Amino acid sequence: MLVRELMTVYPVYIYEDATIHHAAEVISLAEVSDIMVVDKQFNFIGVLSEGDLLRRMLPDMDEILAVGGTLSHAFQLFVQKGNQLAADPIGHLLIRDAISVKTTDEVAEVATIMVQKQIRRLPVVDNNKLVGSISRADICRAVIYNRNRG
């Protein structure tokens, strides 16, 4: 089975000039942990993970201790830092050398990569253009569907 048979053809994406606020909003609304990043010609640029976004906004231990050291203080600092960084561009947070797959790749190989690298979703890129994404859930659905057919 090939990736093109399972992939999501409308991947969640943002443009490379997006702000941290916009990226956080898209991740939240789409309920995904990674979003694909493209330029205006839809060339694939990289991936932005919610983990990298959160790490950028989290205060460090010295900052937390300086304001009292409680979890409540930590959360207040997290919100403040998020607000301060909201207008910053996402460019410095991108995974630019992200693993991607092609529509013609075998799903079994893709599943192996996802498990070995602990990746939930991969961009599907053909001729440097983002054409979709494939997730672990897409692959699981295919296994269930094919099991029920046979």
Tab-separated table of C-alpha atoms in Angstrom:
chain	number	residue	atom	x	y	z
A	1	MET	CA	0.000	0.000	0.000
A	2	LEU	CA	1.289	3.456	-0.901
A	3	VAL	CA	1.184	6.683	1.083
A	4	ARG	CA	-1.083	8.358	-1.503
A	5	GLU	CA	-3.795	5.826	-0.671
A	6	LEU	CA	-3.926	6.826	3.013
A	7	MET	CA	-2.656	10.368	3.343
A	8	THR	CA	-4.687	13.359	4.391
A	9	VAL	CA	-4.833	15.581	1.324
A	10	TYR	CA	-5.631	18.739	3.300
A	11	PRO	CA	-2.804	18.952	5.836
A	12	VAL	CA	-2.766	21.552	8.584
A	13	TYR	CA	-0.214	24.161	7.554
A	14	ILE	CA	0.896	27.732	8.088
A	15	TYR	CA	3.121	30.051	6.123
A	16	GLU	CA	6.743	30.545	7.089
A	17	ASP	CA	6.146	34.202	8.026
A	18	ALA	CA	3.470	33.342	10.631
A	19	THR	CA	3.740	34.546	14.213
A	20	ILE	CA	3.983	32.449	17.335
A	21	HIS	CA	0.447	33.543	18.266
A	22	HIS	CA	-0.952	32.385	14.931
A	23	ALA	CA	0.896	29.064	15.170
A	24	ALA	CA	-0.422	28.442	18.696
A	25	GLU	CA	-3.920	29.297	17.525
A	26	VAL	CA	-3.746	26.881	14.567
A	27	ILE	CA	-2.336	24.073	16.719
A	28	SER	CA	-5.082	24.611	19.282
A	29	LEU	CA	-7.978	24.845	16.818
A	30	ALA	CA	-6.813	21.947	14.656
A	31	GLU	CA	-5.944	19.830	17.713
A	32	VAL	CA	-2.671	18.647	16.193
A	33	SER	CA	0.782	18.376	17.699
A	34	ASP	CA	2.684	19.381	14.558
A	35	ILE	CA	1.912	21.771	11.746
A	36	MET	CA	3.529	21.861	8.356
A	37	VAL	CA	5.181	25.090	7.246
A	38	VAL	CA	5.210	26.239	3.628
A	39	ASP	CA	6.136	29.300	1.614
A	40	LYS	CA	3.621	31.191	-0.542
A	41	GLN	CA	4.272	28.802	-3.467
A	42	PHE	CA	3.447	25.860	-1.178
A	43	ASN	CA	7.047	24.669	-1.107
A	44	PHE	CA	7.636	22.636	2.035
A	45	ILE	CA	9.834	24.520	4.510
A	46	GLY	CA	9.615	22.441	7.664
A	47	VAL	CA	7.560	21.448	10.676
A	48	LEU	CA	6.628	23.323	13.816
A	49	SER	CA	5.926	21.126	16.821
A	50	GLU	CA	3.759	22.124	19.735
A	51	GLY	CA	6.578	20.950	22.011
A	52	ASP	CA	9.045	23.421	20.495
A	53	LEU	CA	6.435	26.162	20.737
A	54	LEU	CA	5.756	25.419	24.399
A	55	ARG	CA	9.458	25.153	25.252
A	56	ARG	CA	9.973	28.636	23.788
A	57	MET	CA	7.301	30.067	26.095
A	58	LEU	CA	8.176	28.174	29.277
A	59	PRO	CA	10.043	30.199	31.891
A	60	ASP	CA	13.303	28.800	33.181
A	61	MET	CA	13.829	27.829	36.804
A	62	ASP	CA	15.694	31.043	37.677
A	63	GLU	CA	12.766	33.125	36.411
A	64	ILE	CA	10.308	31.060	38.465
A	65	LEU	CA	12.395	31.248	41.623
A	66	ALA	CA	12.838	35.009	41.215
A	67	VAL	CA	9.062	35.549	41.494
A	68	GLY	CA	8.343	33.119	44.336
A	69	GLY	CA	8.867	29.638	42.948
A	70	THR	CA	5.314	28.300	43.053
A	71	LEU	CA	3.428	26.533	40.281
A	72	SER	CA	1.038	29.451	40.191
A	73	HIS	CA	3.954	31.833	39.606
A	74	ALA	CA	5.322	29.514	36.931
A	75	PHE	CA	2.015	29.550	35.073
A	76	GLN	CA	1.752	33.342	35.327
A	77	LEU	CA	5.250	33.656	33.863
A	78	PHE	CA	4.331	31.178	31.121
A	79	VAL	CA	1.342	33.311	30.132
A	80	GLN	CA	3.396	36.520	30.283
A	81	LYS	CA	6.168	35.047	28.176
A	82	GLY	CA	3.623	33.746	25.668
A	83	ASN	CA	2.126	37.225	25.392
A	84	GLN	CA	5.560	38.804	24.974
A	85	LEU	CA	6.508	36.364	22.216
A	86	ALA	CA	3.133	36.365	20.430
A	87	ALA	CA	4.210	38.656	17.590
A	88	ASP	CA	7.574	36.940	17.045
A	89	PRO	CA	8.011	34.977	13.804
A	90	ILE	CA	8.122	31.182	13.952
A	91	GLY	CA	11.187	30.854	11.723
A	92	HIS	CA	13.677	30.151	14.504
A	93	LEU	CA	11.468	27.363	15.922
A	94	LEU	CA	11.090	25.320	12.746
A	95	ILE	CA	12.436	21.858	12.177
A	96	ARG	CA	13.853	22.622	8.741
A	97	ASP	CA	15.427	19.244	8.084
A	98	ALA	CA	12.203	17.402	8.936
A	99	ILE	CA	11.679	13.864	7.751
A	100	SER	CA	9.172	13.770	4.923
A	101	VAL	CA	7.730	11.048	2.733
A	102	LYS	CA	6.511	10.847	-0.858
A	103	THR	CA	3.141	9.754	-2.189
A	104	THR	CA	4.846	6.729	-3.751
A	105	ASP	CA	6.486	5.480	-0.541
A	106	GLU	CA	5.337	2.199	0.952
A	107	VAL	CA	3.183	2.594	4.057
A	108	ALA	CA	5.016	-0.218	5.873
A	109	GLU	CA	8.287	1.721	5.535
A	110	VAL	CA	6.633	4.930	6.693
A	111	ALA	CA	5.113	3.175	9.716
A	112	THR	CA	8.545	1.843	10.646
A	113	ILE	CA	10.069	5.343	10.470
A	114	MET	CA	7.251	6.765	12.578
A	115	VAL	CA	7.674	4.149	15.282
A	116	GLN	CA	11.488	4.269	15.330
A	117	LYS	CA	11.627	8.077	15.418
A	118	GLN	CA	8.529	8.485	17.628
A	119	ILE	CA	6.800	10.722	15.092
A	120	ARG	CA	3.007	10.997	15.008
A	121	ARG	CA	2.572	12.729	11.660
A	122	LEU	CA	4.808	13.168	8.636
A	123	PRO	CA	4.555	15.638	5.792
A	124	VAL	CA	3.981	14.184	2.338
A	125	VAL	CA	6.110	16.106	-0.121
A	126	ASP	CA	6.409	15.634	-3.868
A	127	ASN	CA	8.699	17.878	-5.950
A	128	ASN	CA	9.284	20.020	-2.844
A	129	LYS	CA	5.517	20.799	-2.596
A	130	LEU	CA	3.463	19.872	0.443
A	131	VAL	CA	0.732	17.595	-0.911
A	132	GLY	CA	-0.549	16.027	2.305
A	133	SER	CA	0.338	14.415	5.582
A	134	ILE	CA	0.150	10.923	6.978
A	135	SER	CA	-0.374	10.017	10.604
A	136	ARG	CA	-0.149	6.935	12.734
A	137	ALA	CA	-3.947	7.048	12.946
A	138	ASP	CA	-4.209	7.001	9.130
A	139	ILE	CA	-2.106	3.850	9.079
A	140	CYS	CA	-4.085	2.221	11.893
A	141	ARG	CA	-7.358	2.935	10.047
A	142	ALA	CA	-5.935	1.267	6.929
A	143	VAL	CA	-4.968	-1.831	8.899
A	144	ILE	CA	-8.450	-2.077	10.426
A	145	TYR	CA	-10.178	-1.439	7.091
A	146	ASN	CA	-8.095	-4.032	5.245
A	147	ARG	CA	-8.570	-6.571	8.036
A	148	ASN	CA	-12.343	-6.179	7.794
A	149	ARG	CA	-12.216	-6.558	3.994
A	150	GLY	CA	-10.233	-9.761	4.025
